[in-house]
Amino acid sequence: MKILVINCGSSSIKYQLINTKEKTTLCKGLVERIGAVTSIIRHEFAKEKPVKKSIALENHSAALSKIMELLMEADNEHLHDVSEIEAVGHRVVHGGELFKDSVLIDEDVESAIEQAFDIAPLHNPPNLQGIRAAKKLLPNVPHVAVFDTAFHHSIPQHAYLYAIPNRLYRRYKIRRYGFHGTSHYYVSREYFNVLGKKKMGSKLITCHLGNGGSITAIKDGNSYDTSMGFTPLEGLVMGTRSGDIDPSILFFLIEKEELSLANVHALLNKHSGLLGLSGYAGDMRDLLEEAEQGDRRCTEAVDVFCYRAKKYIGSYMAALNGGDALIFTGGIGENSAIIRRKIVENLSYLGLELDDKKNEKAKGFSAIHAIESKVEIYVIPTNEELVIAIDAAKIAIASQQTPWA
Ligand code: ADP
């Protein structure tokens, strides 16, 4: 089946056309700066050079129309007619407590996504905007919502409750939800499938390290705990997000620097993390280059990043009472041997030993642990879009088999 996967941010849309039978990406692209004077589109058919265009796109609807136009451009063998798209899979960041699985989008689902605006003000509004625009453009195919939070629904209460008055959980559903669920799910399934391992009795720790980052403890194949919380701000040091901090710092700063709520929000989400620590960049490649040239603050930023990740691995080894495998994924996790080494070094007490040569050479699905390591260590490339496409295909088929759905 040909499935269009859409991931809408406030001013961007990432998209992929996926053939779920072959598990291949036929085309992918990114539209940025939607609503600005000029938006930028980067569009790429498989095995061809990417095309970059600048054009005014006033909203998500206009951007999606343009994407459809590009998908059907002459000479492309992948899509001849819109009717070949059999379903659309939408990434939705926050499913709240309601959505444990992907769902066919109807009016009730749209209003439930809207009800979660309060707890996901940055993500759910553009996600819903994208859904509504895509439904107008492709009204005759099933649209499916795949939630970043869904995989983490198995987290037990003692791991998802915060130690604040319980009535706040009951009234506002303030709890740990966790994100990057499709990525943690995908790499854990790759581990089970490729290596022929059993889910029951297994203990995995998956590290998704990209611009955003999270670590998940997975027990018997199910998410048991994860570093992101009520929002994607908690946990690891990220590109521009602080991750864990003492909440009292905020009271202190609000008083000292007379910050508004919006200022605090921007401080923690946009000006912190690697960017805030280094004062130079939130991008790990840039930081590693500067660190190699001897820049002290870039080196410190990398050190804080790796130390935080190491602490989470240690705490999840405690939560799981051990571990069979540690898995690295995401732009940093898949590509940076230095970061993997810095995170895993001095964890031999917990049974983790890297093989430096294997670590340096890792490309694609790779084992990088030393023979004597008690815990296996892998690099497994993630593919969140494929998870979304496969879920959308399954739900689309099921909805066609039940005519009343
Ligand atoms: P997103 O979370 O936006 O999907 P990615 O998973 O693509 O992001 O990860 C982006 C991050 O990966 C950036 O910080 C980038 O510098 C980093 N990265 C990509 N390749 C490398 C590399 N070879 N070495 C170090 N970091 C890398």
XYZ file of C-alpha atoms and ligand atoms in Angstrom:
432
model
C 0.000 0.000 0.000
C 1.125 3.575 -0.644
C 0.707 5.589 2.528
C 1.363 9.291 2.983
C 2.884 10.072 6.400
C 2.526 13.622 7.671
C 4.170 15.280 10.666
C 2.988 18.877 11.159
C 4.817 21.348 13.389
C 3.733 24.944 14.001
C 5.479 26.247 10.866
C 6.715 23.045 9.224
C 5.494 19.811 7.637
C 7.644 16.697 7.266
C 6.211 14.109 4.883
C 7.012 10.723 3.382
C 5.303 8.532 0.831
C 5.892 4.944 1.950
C 5.282 1.630 0.246
C 4.356 -0.509 3.255
C 4.650 -3.824 1.383
C 8.266 -3.194 0.416
C 8.915 -1.068 3.534
C 10.499 1.586 1.310
C 10.314 5.366 1.202
C 9.291 6.482 -2.284
C 9.595 10.156 -1.588
C 10.196 12.465 1.360
C 10.385 16.132 2.073
C 10.183 19.023 4.464
C 8.374 22.354 4.210
C 9.641 25.029 6.581
C 8.652 28.597 7.458
C 4.976 28.105 6.589
C 3.250 31.480 6.987
C 6.449 33.510 6.415
C 7.008 35.649 3.307
C 8.851 32.769 1.689
C 8.539 29.156 2.737
C 11.193 26.607 1.826
C 10.475 23.140 0.442
C 13.003 20.346 0.209
C 11.566 17.472 -1.783
C 13.303 14.222 -2.622
C 12.283 11.187 -4.676
C 14.097 7.941 -3.842
C 17.478 7.696 -5.579
C 17.203 11.240 -6.957
C 18.777 14.523 -5.964
C 16.700 16.647 -3.574
C 14.952 19.676 -5.076
C 14.836 22.908 -3.058
C 12.203 25.570 -3.756
C 11.288 28.901 -2.146
C 7.639 29.872 -2.445
C 5.016 31.707 -0.360
C 2.775 29.234 1.495
C 0.414 31.009 3.813
C -0.824 28.061 5.862
C -0.740 24.271 6.290
C -3.481 23.824 3.663
C -1.469 25.658 1.025
C 1.655 23.708 2.009
C -0.136 20.352 1.713
C -1.553 21.289 -1.704
C 1.969 22.083 -2.846
C 3.248 18.778 -1.450
C 0.558 16.886 -3.407
C 1.565 18.759 -6.545
C 5.217 17.817 -6.069
C 4.331 14.192 -5.335
C 2.652 13.905 -8.689
C 5.166 15.796 -10.752
C 5.685 14.481 -14.272
C 8.285 11.737 -14.855
C 7.921 10.280 -11.428
C 7.345 6.579 -11.378
C 6.144 6.480 -7.764
C 2.775 8.182 -7.925
C 0.694 8.762 -11.045
C -2.579 9.681 -9.446
C -3.761 10.839 -5.993
C -6.058 7.817 -5.867
C -2.967 5.616 -5.419
C -2.567 7.000 -1.878
C -4.584 4.521 0.171
C -4.355 6.157 3.585
C -2.728 9.036 5.439
C -0.875 8.474 8.721
C -0.600 11.527 10.968
C 1.939 11.842 13.737
C 0.148 13.256 16.781
C 2.403 14.134 19.682
C 0.054 13.943 22.654
C -2.682 11.368 23.019
C -3.232 12.095 26.725
C -4.574 9.189 28.788
C -7.171 8.306 26.182
C -5.222 6.850 23.267
C -3.365 3.615 23.912
C -3.139 2.781 20.202
C -3.339 4.386 16.787
C -6.897 5.228 15.666
C -8.960 6.034 12.607
C -9.625 9.774 12.790
C -13.282 10.749 13.093
C -14.876 13.813 14.670
C -14.605 12.349 18.190
C -10.884 11.727 17.736
C -10.384 15.264 16.421
C -12.132 16.711 19.447
C -10.099 14.494 21.812
C -6.888 15.773 20.179
C -8.257 19.282 20.667
C -8.980 18.570 24.324
C -5.297 17.738 24.770
C -4.285 21.259 23.538
C -3.962 22.327 27.185
C -1.290 19.748 27.939
C 0.453 19.960 24.529
C 0.094 23.583 23.415
C 3.111 23.482 21.100
C 2.376 20.239 19.325
C -1.282 19.221 19.191
C -2.672 22.426 17.558
C -0.448 22.142 14.440
C -1.014 18.358 14.368
C -4.786 18.923 14.238
C -4.413 21.720 11.689
C -2.541 19.262 9.463
C -5.185 16.569 9.927
C -7.994 18.945 8.939
C -6.127 20.276 5.909
C -5.183 16.775 4.715
C -8.754 15.507 5.141
C -9.978 18.304 2.873
C -7.379 17.461 0.232
C -7.804 13.687 0.460
C -11.392 13.237 1.650
C -11.875 9.706 0.348
C -9.114 7.854 2.184
C -8.826 6.830 5.839
C -6.781 9.205 8.005
C -5.096 7.587 10.992
C -3.587 9.226 14.089
C -0.423 7.637 15.518
C 0.486 9.002 18.940
C 3.982 9.609 20.327
C 2.633 8.786 23.772
C 0.872 5.501 22.929
C 3.791 3.084 23.479
C 4.275 4.476 26.997
C 0.765 3.582 28.159
C 2.142 0.494 29.865
C 4.231 2.574 32.323
C 3.123 1.590 35.849
C 1.590 4.121 38.210
C 4.618 4.298 40.515
C 6.650 5.505 37.506
C 4.107 7.905 36.023
C 2.875 9.735 39.124
C 4.621 12.949 40.205
C 4.880 13.602 43.954
C 2.484 16.557 43.919
C -1.015 16.588 45.485
C -2.872 13.672 43.946
C -5.947 15.800 43.233
C -3.863 17.568 40.553
C -3.403 14.263 38.747
C -7.112 13.532 39.068
C -8.226 16.999 38.000
C -5.700 17.855 35.267
C -4.137 14.466 34.468
C -0.704 15.780 35.383
C 1.507 12.685 35.081
C 4.395 11.277 33.058
C 3.262 10.467 29.505
C 6.547 10.017 27.648
C 7.213 10.743 23.957
C 9.207 9.347 20.986
C 7.063 6.233 21.534
C 7.146 5.179 17.867
C 10.958 5.301 17.869
C 11.434 3.333 21.111
C 8.835 0.835 19.850
C 10.497 0.476 16.432
C 14.056 -0.120 17.647
C 12.908 -2.574 20.318
C 10.947 -4.544 17.667
C 13.980 -4.538 15.373
C 16.005 -5.982 18.279
C 13.463 -8.786 18.857
C 12.891 -9.530 15.155
C 16.403 -9.273 13.719
C 18.095 -11.088 16.604
C 15.274 -13.573 17.174
C 14.964 -12.619 20.864
C 11.918 -13.309 23.053
C 9.947 -10.403 24.512
C 8.916 -12.161 27.724
C 11.585 -11.756 30.359
C 13.557 -9.209 28.287
C 15.020 -5.974 29.700
C 16.043 -3.249 27.253
C 17.181 0.345 27.562
C 16.641 2.388 24.376
C 18.345 5.776 23.924
C 16.787 8.031 21.278
C 19.316 10.855 20.946
C 18.398 13.447 18.302
C 17.511 17.132 18.557
C 15.078 15.951 21.184
C 16.186 13.002 23.303
C 14.701 10.393 25.597
C 15.674 7.108 27.206
C 13.187 4.308 27.844
C 13.283 1.222 30.042
C 11.453 -1.621 28.270
C 10.351 -4.735 30.184
C 8.854 -7.768 28.414
C 8.606 -5.595 25.284
C 6.528 -2.899 27.016
C 7.571 0.609 28.062
C 8.227 0.556 31.823
C 9.636 4.065 32.376
C 10.864 6.908 30.203
C 12.773 10.140 30.700
C 10.327 12.597 29.100
C 7.352 13.425 31.264
C 4.181 15.511 31.209
C 5.766 17.298 28.220
C 8.885 16.602 26.116
C 10.869 19.030 28.303
C 11.823 16.612 31.088
C 14.801 14.287 31.143
C 17.925 14.429 29.011
C 19.876 17.509 27.912
C 18.559 18.246 24.387
C 19.474 20.592 21.521
C 17.718 23.614 23.016
C 15.702 22.069 25.885
C 17.033 21.928 29.435
C 15.741 18.494 30.442
C 15.682 17.975 34.244
C 16.250 21.018 36.424
C 15.371 21.969 39.990
C 11.969 23.739 39.669
C 13.081 26.268 42.310
C 15.464 27.774 39.746
C 12.381 29.088 37.965
C 10.995 30.857 41.066
C 14.441 32.348 41.628
C 14.740 33.577 38.035
C 11.195 34.895 37.796
C 12.028 37.130 40.776
C 15.605 38.102 39.838
C 15.075 38.721 36.120
C 11.358 39.575 36.250
C 10.567 36.885 33.710
C 7.052 36.336 32.381
C 5.634 32.836 31.905
C 6.343 33.144 28.170
C 9.978 34.084 28.932
C 10.409 31.047 31.191
C 8.876 28.813 28.565
C 11.233 30.121 25.862
C 14.226 29.961 28.209
C 13.740 26.258 28.952
C 12.569 25.140 25.507
C 14.524 27.294 23.075
C 17.588 28.754 24.800
C 18.761 25.928 27.070
C 20.184 22.453 26.524
C 23.339 22.173 24.398
C 22.751 25.663 22.979
C 22.423 27.269 26.401
C 25.397 25.434 27.888
C 27.748 26.099 24.982
C 26.467 29.557 23.985
C 27.376 28.359 20.492
C 25.054 25.691 18.998
C 22.351 23.162 19.781
C 23.589 20.865 17.036
C 25.840 18.065 18.256
C 28.003 17.917 15.107
C 28.845 21.630 15.432
C 29.656 21.220 19.119
C 31.910 18.218 18.573
C 33.863 20.136 15.931
C 34.390 23.089 18.268
C 35.197 20.813 21.201
C 37.882 19.176 19.093
C 39.373 22.615 18.443
C 39.589 23.001 22.239
C 36.532 25.168 22.929
C 35.928 24.775 26.673
C 32.207 25.559 26.784
C 31.390 23.253 23.866
C 33.346 20.487 25.636
C 31.396 21.135 28.850
C 28.075 21.003 26.984
C 28.983 17.595 25.506
C 30.085 16.368 28.954
C 26.827 17.417 30.637
C 24.846 15.771 27.797
C 26.683 12.443 28.157
C 26.651 12.441 31.960
C 22.867 12.960 32.062
C 22.330 10.080 29.623
C 24.655 7.852 31.706
C 22.647 8.617 34.884
C 19.392 7.593 33.216
C 20.919 4.338 31.970
C 22.077 3.581 35.514
C 18.706 4.386 37.033
C 16.869 2.236 34.476
C 19.239 -0.665 35.130
C 18.056 -0.321 38.749
C 14.389 -0.001 37.702
C 14.641 -3.164 35.559
C 16.955 -4.999 37.956
C 19.492 -5.455 35.152
C 19.502 -5.221 31.387
C 19.946 -7.479 28.354
C 20.742 -4.736 25.866
C 21.355 -1.025 25.495
C 20.245 0.422 22.139
C 21.330 3.728 20.585
C 19.233 5.477 17.942
C 18.373 8.984 16.593
C 20.734 11.340 14.721
C 23.305 11.425 17.529
C 22.808 7.857 18.760
C 23.161 6.386 15.259
C 26.040 8.543 14.021
C 28.316 9.578 16.846
C 30.801 6.968 18.070
C 32.355 9.570 20.407
C 29.085 10.287 22.198
C 28.280 6.573 22.518
C 31.740 5.980 23.986
C 31.464 8.857 26.455
C 28.050 7.638 27.637
C 29.071 3.999 28.081
C 32.578 4.520 29.515
C 32.926 3.594 33.197
C 29.717 1.591 33.264
C 31.640 -1.690 33.545
C 30.317 -2.175 37.115
C 26.869 -2.512 35.510
C 28.227 -4.950 32.922
C 28.525 -2.592 29.918
C 31.731 -2.790 27.855
C 32.076 -1.294 24.391
C 34.236 -2.703 21.629
C 35.916 0.502 20.414
C 36.574 -0.763 16.893
C 33.006 -1.992 16.404
C 31.745 1.278 17.844
C 33.846 3.338 15.418
C 32.778 1.260 12.409
C 29.054 0.984 13.249
C 26.808 1.636 10.280
C 23.168 0.577 10.209
C 22.067 -2.196 12.610
C 25.321 -2.995 14.472
C 26.454 -4.807 17.616
C 29.086 -2.667 19.352
C 29.676 -4.479 22.673
C 32.857 -6.254 23.658
C 32.763 -10.072 23.915
C 33.053 -9.864 27.716
C 30.207 -7.320 28.069
C 27.345 -8.759 30.158
C 24.925 -6.327 28.540
C 24.772 -6.235 24.740
C 25.029 -2.812 23.084
C 23.537 -2.020 19.664
C 23.119 0.820 17.216
C 19.702 0.428 15.562
C 18.553 3.088 13.080
C 15.050 4.283 13.862
C 12.203 4.622 11.355
C 9.280 6.384 12.992
C 7.586 7.082 9.650
C 7.485 3.378 8.818
C 5.726 2.632 12.122
C 3.169 5.347 11.319
C 2.681 4.055 7.752
C 2.244 0.415 8.842
C -0.268 1.371 11.554
C -2.167 3.546 9.071
C -2.232 0.691 6.527
C -3.499 -1.836 9.112
C -6.228 0.487 10.347
C -7.217 1.466 6.811
C -7.625 -2.210 5.848
C -9.613 -2.959 9.004
C -11.901 0.039 8.429
C -12.668 -1.126 4.907
C -13.522 -4.592 6.169
C -16.085 -3.198 8.621
C -18.389 -1.093 6.442
C -20.139 0.481 9.463
C -16.823 1.878 10.795
P 15.325 15.146 15.106
O 15.166 14.921 16.581
O 15.021 16.555 14.685
O 14.666 14.081 14.246
P 17.815 13.866 14.405
O 17.430 12.540 14.975
O 18.023 13.957 12.948
O 16.879 15.039 14.870
O 19.197 14.280 15.136
C 19.788 15.515 14.902
C 21.055 15.571 15.748
O 21.948 14.514 15.333
C 21.815 16.885 15.588
O 22.281 17.334 16.849
C 22.989 16.465 14.712
O 24.141 17.265 14.903
C 23.235 15.050 15.240
N 24.089 14.288 14.336
C 23.819 13.846 13.088
N 24.907 13.233 12.554
C 25.888 13.292 13.492
C 27.236 12.845 13.568
N 27.815 12.211 12.558
N 27.926 13.080 14.696
C 27.345 13.729 15.733
N 26.092 14.166 15.737
C 25.355 13.959 14.637
